[in-house]
Coordinates of C-alpha atoms and ligand atoms in Angstrom, one line a residue:
M1072 CA 27.9 -26.3 -17.6
P1073 CA 25.3 -25.9 -20.7
A1074 CA 21.6 -26.1 -20.0
P1075 CA 19.7 -28.6 -21.4
D1076 CA 16.8 -27.4 -23.4
R1077 CA 13.6 -28.4 -20.7
P1078 CA 9.6 -27.7 -21.3
G1079 CA 7.5 -27.1 -18.3
V1080 CA 10.0 -24.3 -16.8
T1081 CA 8.2 -21.9 -14.5
C1082 CA 9.2 -18.3 -15.1
P1083 CA 10.1 -16.1 -12.1
F1084 CA 10.2 -12.6 -14.1
C1085 CA 6.7 -11.5 -13.0
G1086 CA 3.5 -12.1 -10.9
L1087 CA 2.0 -14.8 -13.1
V1088 CA 4.6 -17.2 -12.8
C1089 CA 3.8 -18.9 -15.8
D1090 CA 4.3 -22.6 -15.4
D1091 CA 4.7 -23.7 -19.0
L1092 CA 7.8 -22.1 -20.7
R1093 CA 10.7 -24.0 -23.0
V1094 CA 13.9 -23.0 -22.1
G1095 CA 16.9 -23.8 -23.6
P1096 CA 20.7 -22.6 -24.0
G1097 CA 21.2 -18.9 -26.0
T1098 CA 24.0 -17.0 -27.6
R1099 CA 23.8 -14.8 -24.2
G1100 CA 22.6 -16.6 -20.9
L1101 CA 19.2 -19.0 -21.6
A1102 CA 16.7 -18.7 -24.4
V1103 CA 13.0 -19.1 -24.1
T1104 CA 11.4 -21.2 -27.3
E1105 CA 8.3 -21.9 -26.2
N1106 CA 5.4 -19.9 -24.5
G1107 CA 7.5 -16.7 -23.2
C1108 CA 7.4 -12.7 -23.3
A1109 CA 9.5 -10.1 -23.8
V1110 CA 10.1 -10.1 -20.1
A1111 CA 11.0 -13.7 -19.8
A1112 CA 13.1 -13.5 -22.9
R1113 CA 15.2 -10.4 -21.1
G1114 CA 15.2 -11.9 -17.8
F1115 CA 16.5 -15.5 -19.0
G1116 CA 19.0 -13.9 -21.0
Q1117 CA 20.9 -11.6 -18.3
V1118 CA 24.0 -13.4 -17.9
A1119 CA 26.7 -12.5 -15.3
T1120 CA 29.3 -9.2 -15.8
A1121 CA 32.8 -11.0 -16.4
T1122 CA 34.1 -9.4 -13.2
T1123 CA 31.2 -10.5 -11.0
G1124 CA 32.2 -11.6 -7.4
P1125 CA 31.9 -10.8 -4.1
R1126 CA 33.4 -7.0 -3.3
I1127 CA 34.6 -5.1 -0.2
A1128 CA 34.7 -1.5 -0.8
G1129 CA 35.1 -2.4 -4.4
A1130 CA 38.1 -5.1 -3.9
P1131 CA 37.7 -8.5 -4.7
A1132 CA 36.8 -10.6 -1.7
T1133 CA 35.8 -14.3 -0.9
L1134 CA 32.2 -14.9 0.0
A1135 CA 32.9 -15.5 3.6
D1136 CA 35.2 -12.1 3.9
A1137 CA 32.4 -10.3 2.0
A1138 CA 29.7 -11.8 5.0
A1139 CA 32.1 -11.2 7.7
A1140 CA 32.5 -7.1 6.5
A1141 CA 28.4 -6.9 6.0
A1142 CA 28.4 -8.7 9.7
R1143 CA 30.5 -6.1 11.2
L1144 CA 28.7 -3.1 9.3
L1145 CA 25.1 -4.4 10.8
A1146 CA 26.8 -5.3 14.4
A1147 CA 27.6 -1.2 14.6
A1148 CA 24.0 -0.3 13.3
R1149 CA 21.6 0.5 15.2
R1150 CA 18.4 0.2 13.2
P1151 CA 19.2 -1.9 10.0
L1152 CA 17.0 -1.7 7.1
I1153 CA 16.8 -5.0 4.9
G1154 CA 15.3 -3.3 1.6
G1155 CA 14.5 -4.3 -1.7
L1156 CA 14.1 -7.8 -1.1
G1157 CA 13.8 -9.3 -4.7
T1158 CA 13.7 -12.9 -3.5
D1159 CA 12.0 -16.1 -3.1
V1160 CA 10.0 -17.8 -0.5
Q1161 CA 13.7 -19.1 0.9
G1162 CA 15.4 -15.5 0.6
A1163 CA 12.5 -13.9 2.6
R1164 CA 12.9 -16.4 5.7
A1165 CA 16.5 -15.7 5.6
A1166 CA 15.6 -12.1 5.4
C1167 CA 13.3 -12.3 8.2
R1168 CA 15.9 -14.5 10.5
L1169 CA 18.3 -11.5 9.8
A1170 CA 16.0 -8.9 10.6
D1171 CA 15.3 -10.6 13.9
Q1172 CA 19.1 -11.0 14.8
T1173 CA 19.5 -7.3 14.0
G1174 CA 16.5 -5.4 14.9
G1175 CA 15.9 -4.6 11.4
V1176 CA 13.3 -3.2 9.3
L1177 CA 11.9 -5.3 6.1
D1178 CA 10.6 -3.2 3.2
H1179 CA 9.9 -4.4 -0.4
M1180 CA 11.5 -2.3 -3.4
N1181 CA 7.5 -2.5 -4.4
G1182 CA 6.4 -1.5 -1.1
A1183 CA 5.0 2.1 -2.1
G1184 CA 2.3 0.5 -4.2
A1185 CA 1.7 -2.8 -2.2
I1186 CA 0.6 -0.8 0.8
R1187 CA -2.3 0.6 -1.4
N1188 CA -3.7 -2.7 -1.3
L1189 CA -2.5 -3.4 2.0
L1190 CA -4.3 -0.6 3.8
V1191 CA -7.8 -1.5 1.9
L1192 CA -7.5 -5.2 3.0
Q1193 CA -6.6 -4.2 6.4
D1194 CA -9.3 -1.3 6.8
S1195 CA -12.3 -3.2 4.9
G1196 CA -11.3 -6.3 3.2
W1197 CA -12.2 -7.2 -0.1
I1198 CA -13.7 -10.1 -2.1
T1199 CA -10.8 -11.5 -5.1
T1200 CA -10.4 -14.4 -7.3
T1201 CA -7.9 -16.1 -9.0
L1202 CA -6.2 -16.6 -12.2
S1203 CA -8.1 -19.8 -12.8
E1204 CA -11.8 -18.6 -12.0
I1205 CA -11.3 -15.8 -14.4
R1206 CA -10.1 -18.2 -17.2
N1207 CA -13.0 -20.7 -16.2
R1208 CA -16.1 -18.5 -15.3
C1209 CA -15.6 -14.5 -16.2
D1210 CA -17.8 -13.0 -18.6
L1211 CA -16.8 -9.8 -18.1
L1212 CA -13.6 -8.7 -17.1
I1213 CA -12.4 -5.1 -16.4
L1214 CA -9.2 -3.4 -16.2
A1215 CA -8.9 -0.7 -14.1
G1216 CA -6.0 1.7 -15.0
G1217 CA -5.7 0.2 -18.3
D1218 CA -3.1 -1.4 -20.3
I1219 CA -2.0 -4.3 -17.9
T1220 CA 0.1 -6.3 -20.3
S1221 CA 3.0 -3.8 -20.0
R1222 CA 3.7 -5.4 -16.4
F1223 CA 1.9 -8.7 -17.0
P1224 CA 2.6 -9.6 -20.1
R1225 CA 0.7 -12.9 -20.6
F1226 CA -2.2 -11.8 -18.3
F1227 CA -4.5 -12.5 -21.3
E1228 CA -3.4 -15.4 -22.7
R1229 CA -3.0 -17.2 -19.3
T1230 CA -6.8 -16.4 -18.6
I1231 CA -9.7 -15.0 -20.8
A1232 CA -7.5 -16.2 -24.1
A1233 CA -6.4 -19.5 -22.8
P1234 CA -7.5 -22.3 -25.2
E1235 CA -8.5 -25.0 -22.6
A1236 CA -11.5 -23.8 -19.9
L1237 CA -12.6 -26.0 -17.1
F1238 CA -16.3 -25.7 -19.0
G1239 CA -15.4 -26.0 -22.5
G1240 CA -14.0 -23.2 -24.6
D1241 CA -17.2 -21.8 -25.9
R1242 CA -17.4 -19.3 -23.2
Q1243 CA -17.5 -15.6 -24.0
C1244 CA -15.7 -12.7 -21.9
A1245 CA -15.9 -8.9 -22.6
T1246 CA -13.2 -6.8 -21.8
V1247 CA -13.6 -3.5 -20.6
F1248 CA -10.4 -1.2 -20.2
L1249 CA -10.9 1.9 -18.1
G1250 CA -8.0 4.6 -18.5
R1251 CA -5.6 3.3 -21.2
G1252 CA -6.6 0.5 -23.7
P1253 CA -4.6 -2.2 -24.4
Q1254 CA -1.1 -2.4 -26.2
A1255 CA -0.8 -2.5 -29.8
G1256 CA -0.9 -6.2 -30.8
V1257 CA -3.1 -7.5 -28.0
T1258 CA -5.8 -9.5 -29.3
L1259 CA -8.8 -10.5 -27.3
P1260 CA -11.1 -13.5 -27.7
G1261 CA -14.5 -11.2 -27.1
P1262 CA -15.5 -7.7 -27.6
V1263 CA -13.3 -4.9 -26.1
E1264 CA -14.4 -1.3 -24.7
V1265 CA -12.0 1.4 -23.6
I1266 CA -13.3 3.9 -21.5
G1267 CA -10.9 6.6 -21.8
C1268 CA -10.6 8.8 -18.5
E1269 CA -8.0 9.9 -15.9
V1270 CA -7.0 6.8 -13.7
A1271 CA -6.2 9.6 -11.0
E1272 CA -9.8 10.4 -11.0
L1273 CA -11.1 6.6 -11.2
G1274 CA -12.3 7.0 -7.5
Q1275 CA -14.8 9.5 -8.2
A1276 CA -16.4 6.7 -11.3
F1277 CA -16.2 3.8 -9.0
G1278 CA -18.1 6.3 -6.3
L1279 CA -20.8 7.1 -9.2
L1280 CA -21.3 3.4 -10.1
R1281 CA -22.0 2.5 -6.7
A1282 CA -24.5 5.2 -6.6
L1283 CA -26.2 3.9 -10.0
L1284 CA -26.0 0.4 -8.9
A1285 CA -28.0 1.6 -5.5
G1286 CA -30.5 3.6 -7.3
R1287 CA -29.8 7.0 -5.5
P1288 CA -30.1 9.9 -7.3
V1289 CA -27.3 11.4 -9.0
Q1290 CA -26.8 15.3 -10.0
A1291 CA -23.0 14.3 -11.6
T1292 CA -22.9 14.4 -15.4
S1293 CA -19.6 13.2 -15.7
A1294 CA -17.0 10.8 -13.8
A1295 CA -13.3 10.7 -14.8
G1296 CA -13.7 12.5 -17.9
A1297 CA -16.2 10.4 -19.2
P1298 CA -20.0 11.0 -19.5
L1299 CA -22.7 9.8 -17.2
A1300 CA -24.3 7.7 -19.9
V1301 CA -20.9 5.7 -20.2
W1302 CA -20.7 4.7 -16.5
Q1303 CA -24.6 4.0 -16.2
G1304 CA -23.8 1.4 -19.6
L1305 CA -21.2 0.2 -17.3
A1306 CA -23.4 -0.3 -14.2
D1307 CA -26.0 -2.5 -16.1
R1308 CA -23.4 -4.6 -17.6
M1309 CA -21.5 -5.2 -14.2
R1310 CA -25.1 -5.7 -12.8
A1311 CA -26.0 -8.3 -15.5
A1312 CA -22.4 -10.3 -15.5
T1313 CA -22.5 -14.1 -14.0
Y1314 CA -18.9 -13.8 -13.0
G1315 CA -17.6 -10.1 -13.3
V1316 CA -13.9 -9.5 -12.2
V1317 CA -12.3 -6.3 -11.9
A1318 CA -8.3 -6.1 -12.0
W1319 CA -5.7 -3.5 -11.3
A1320 CA -2.0 -3.4 -10.9
A1321 CA -1.2 -1.1 -7.7
P1322 CA 1.4 0.7 -9.5
D1323 CA -0.9 2.3 -11.7
F1324 CA -2.9 4.0 -8.9
D1325 CA 0.4 6.0 -8.2
F1326 CA -1.2 9.5 -6.9
P1327 CA -2.4 10.7 -3.5
H1328 CA -4.8 8.9 -1.6
A1329 CA -5.0 6.3 -4.1
E1330 CA -5.9 3.9 -1.6
L1331 CA -9.1 5.6 -1.3
A1332 CA -9.9 4.9 -5.2
I1333 CA -9.1 1.0 -4.7
Q1334 CA -11.3 0.8 -1.1
T1335 CA -14.3 2.2 -3.1
L1336 CA -13.9 -0.2 -6.0
C1337 CA -13.7 -3.2 -3.4
E1338 CA -16.6 -1.7 -2.0
L1339 CA -18.5 -1.5 -5.5
V1340 CA -17.7 -5.0 -5.9
K1341 CA -19.0 -6.2 -2.4
D1342 CA -22.2 -4.3 -3.9
L1343 CA -22.3 -6.2 -6.8
N1344 CA -22.2 -9.3 -5.0
R1345 CA -26.0 -8.6 -3.6
D1346 CA -27.3 -9.8 -6.8
T1347 CA -24.7 -11.3 -9.0
R1348 CA -21.0 -12.6 -8.6
F1349 CA -18.1 -10.3 -8.8
S1350 CA -14.7 -10.2 -7.5
G1351 CA -11.6 -8.3 -7.9
L1352 CA -8.2 -8.9 -8.6
P1353 CA -5.6 -7.1 -7.6
L1354 CA -2.4 -8.0 -9.7
G1355 CA 1.3 -7.9 -7.7
G1356 CA 3.8 -10.5 -7.1
S1357 CA 6.6 -9.2 -9.5
D1358 CA 10.1 -9.3 -7.8
G1359 CA 8.7 -11.4 -5.1
D1360 CA 6.5 -8.9 -3.6
I1361 CA 3.5 -10.9 -2.7
T1362 CA 5.7 -13.9 -1.8
V1363 CA 7.8 -11.5 0.6
D1364 CA 4.5 -10.7 2.4
A1365 CA 3.4 -13.9 2.7
V1366 CA 6.4 -15.2 4.2
S1367 CA 6.7 -12.2 6.6
L1368 CA 2.9 -12.8 7.8
W1369 CA 3.7 -16.1 8.3
Q1370 CA 7.0 -15.9 9.9
T1371 CA 6.2 -12.6 12.2
G1372 CA 2.3 -12.4 12.1
F1373 CA 2.9 -9.2 10.0
G1374 CA 2.7 -8.7 6.4
L1375 CA 5.1 -6.2 4.5
R1376 CA 7.0 -3.7 6.1
A1377 CA 7.6 -5.4 9.4
A1378 CA 10.4 -4.8 12.0
F1379 CA 12.0 -6.6 14.9
G1380 CA 12.6 -4.8 18.2
A1381 CA 12.9 -5.7 22.1
G1382 CA 8.9 -5.9 22.2
G1383 CA 9.2 -8.2 19.3
P1384 CA 7.5 -7.7 15.5
T1385 CA 5.8 -4.8 14.5
Q1386 CA 4.2 -3.2 11.5
D1387 CA 3.9 0.0 10.1
L1388 CA 2.8 0.6 6.5
H1389 CA 4.0 4.4 6.4
Q1390 CA 6.9 4.5 9.1
H1391 CA 8.9 1.7 7.7
A1392 CA 9.0 2.6 4.7
T1393 CA 12.1 2.7 2.7
A1394 CA 12.2 6.1 1.5
R1395 CA 11.4 7.5 4.9
L1396 CA 13.7 5.6 6.9
L1397 CA 17.0 6.4 4.6
A1398 CA 15.6 9.9 4.7
S1399 CA 15.3 10.9 7.8
G1400 CA 18.4 8.8 9.2
E1401 CA 16.3 6.4 11.5
A1402 CA 17.8 3.5 9.2
D1403 CA 21.7 3.6 9.3
A1404 CA 22.6 0.6 7.4
L1405 CA 21.0 -1.0 4.3
V1406 CA 20.9 -4.3 3.2
W1407 CA 19.3 -4.3 -0.3
V1408 CA 18.8 -7.5 -1.9
S1409 CA 17.7 -7.8 -5.8
S1410 CA 18.1 -11.2 -7.2
F1411 CA 15.5 -11.4 -10.2
D1412 CA 16.2 -7.8 -12.0
P1413 CA 19.9 -6.0 -12.1
A1414 CA 18.2 -3.0 -13.2
R1415 CA 16.5 -2.5 -9.3
T1416 CA 19.2 -1.1 -7.8
P1417 CA 19.5 0.5 -4.4
P1418 CA 18.2 4.0 -3.6
A1419 CA 20.8 6.8 -3.4
S1420 CA 22.0 7.2 0.2
T1421 CA 24.3 8.2 2.5
V1422 CA 23.7 5.2 4.7
P1423 CA 26.5 1.8 4.6
T1424 CA 25.1 -0.4 2.2
V1425 CA 25.2 -4.0 1.8
V1426 CA 23.8 -5.1 -1.7
L1427 CA 23.5 -8.8 -2.5
G1428 CA 22.4 -8.5 -6.5
H1429 CA 22.0 -10.1 -9.1
A1430 CA 25.1 -11.0 -10.8
A1431 CA 24.5 -8.4 -14.3
M1432 CA 24.2 -5.8 -11.9
T1433 CA 25.6 -2.5 -12.6
L1434 CA 25.6 -0.2 -9.3
P1435 CA 25.7 4.1 -9.8
A1436 CA 27.9 3.8 -6.6
E1437 CA 30.0 1.4 -5.0
P1438 CA 28.6 -0.3 -1.9
A1439 CA 30.4 -1.1 1.2
V1440 CA 30.2 -4.4 0.3
F1441 CA 28.8 -6.4 -2.7
I1442 CA 27.3 -10.2 -3.1
P1443 CA 26.3 -11.3 -6.6
V1444 CA 23.7 -13.9 -6.1
G1445 CA 21.9 -16.3 -7.7
T1446 CA 18.2 -15.7 -9.7
P1447 CA 15.6 -18.3 -8.1
G1448 CA 14.4 -20.3 -10.7
V1449 CA 17.3 -20.0 -13.0
D1450 CA 20.8 -20.5 -10.6
H1451 CA 19.2 -22.4 -8.0
A1452 CA 15.6 -24.0 -6.9
G1453 CA 13.0 -21.9 -4.9
H1454 CA 9.5 -21.1 -4.8
L1455 CA 7.6 -17.9 -5.4
F1456 CA 3.7 -17.0 -4.6
R1457 CA 1.7 -16.1 -8.0
T1458 CA -0.1 -12.9 -7.9
D1459 CA -3.6 -14.4 -6.8
R1460 CA -1.6 -16.1 -3.6
V1461 CA -3.2 -19.1 -3.9
V1462 CA -0.6 -20.9 -5.1
A1463 CA 3.2 -20.8 -4.4
L1464 CA 5.3 -22.5 -7.4
P1465 CA 8.3 -24.3 -7.6
L1466 CA 11.3 -22.9 -9.1
A1467 CA 14.0 -25.4 -11.0
A1468 CA 17.6 -24.5 -11.0
L1469 CA 18.2 -24.5 -14.7
R1470 CA 22.1 -24.3 -15.0
G1471 CA 25.0 -24.9 -13.0
S1472 CA 26.0 -21.7 -11.1
A1473 CA 28.6 -21.0 -8.3
L1474 CA 26.5 -18.1 -7.6
P1475 CA 25.3 -18.3 -3.6
S1476 CA 21.2 -17.7 -3.4
V1477 CA 20.2 -15.0 -1.2
A1478 CA 18.9 -17.1 1.4
E1479 CA 22.5 -18.7 1.7
A1480 CA 24.5 -15.0 1.6
L1481 CA 22.0 -13.9 4.1
D1482 CA 22.7 -16.7 6.4
A1483 CA 26.1 -16.5 5.7
I1484 CA 26.3 -12.9 6.9
G1485 CA 24.1 -14.0 10.0
A1486 CA 26.2 -16.9 10.7
A1487 CA 29.6 -14.3 11.0
L1488 CA 27.3 -12.1 13.0
E1489 CA 26.5 -15.0 15.2
G1490 CA 30.5 -16.0 15.6
G1491 CA 31.7 -12.2 16.1
R1492 CA 33.7 -12.3 12.7
Ligands
SF4_745 S1 4.2 -12.8 -18.3 FE1 5.5 -13.2 -16.5 S2 5.8 -15.0 -15.4 FE2 4.5 -15.1 -17.9 S3 6.6 -15.9 -19.2 FE3 6.2 -13.3 -19.0 S4 7.6 -12.8 -17.8 FE4 7.3 -15.0 -17.2

């Protein structure tokens, strides 16, 4: 059935979950005709491959038979890993149910980055804000790690460059990039400064800023490759801001012990709140990582990397990592879920694998079972949490689709397990 052209579409293809797109029929898939970005255009433009349908060991199968084959595989497993988890609220709930049923472990494909933030949140807490607060109040926006628009293309458009704000349009927000500068073509409404520095050494700079703000004696002449005077200037601007925000994307902090740099940053934000208002904004939410964390939290009492066993759910941010579980052989079956991005295929492993994948997914190796699934917000309705966690946005079905949702496919596997098929 051709999709109608419709306004007010919510986009599921990054953690900003923009809700102002216009989407209609395209030459391939759907086309974004207003308020999109390159990531959205690619996501809505994806179409199923001509041969897509469930497969068992490469042979075409019905959904019921594929679910039964997956159930047999899971019934024989000691410690299945339900990974990837690129899905929406309903899919995450179904993943929790299946993990409970099978004694499985849950981990997200973005888990390695997400735990850098979770370790800080669990250990010392943080002060964070929302996209709306940035739009309405922010007068100094610092981007730690630099270029944010490659991961969140409309970040500025949805915050400091938005045409409407609660207190009128005459607000002025300065932007400081720490690390890489903005991508070519990105224009910002206020003054822009780029402090070119080593992202992997930003922890030093955050520590230095804390010392400068506290008035402690400092012997260092530079930090992260930038001279002391630059950091002193930034410390003064941070203290003078009336509503400052520092945003970062965990994947940009991909170096050993990066959580310590993030923790120092979060402590810096707390220091600033003695004299002014300052907040952090950890950016995430793409491929449903924040959604899965939230659902796991309310379903099990634990966020990402929860596991089920005889004593009830547990969480271990290191032991329950996909890479470790597969490399050690501790996980003896893998259910890989990826419904937004056909490029997010399962990691190479020797364990029997069931893939619930985007219908355009091309796999490097044929899994034991493949079930093509619909994309929330394209093929079926759903809900996704936005990056700032304060809202779960409803997603609409934009076209008629015979593809099952992740929740339907996982529940079919669960029902087959229950029925002993
Ligand atoms: S910025 Fe993200 S949510 Fe917004 S339109 Fe682009 S991909 Fe979609």
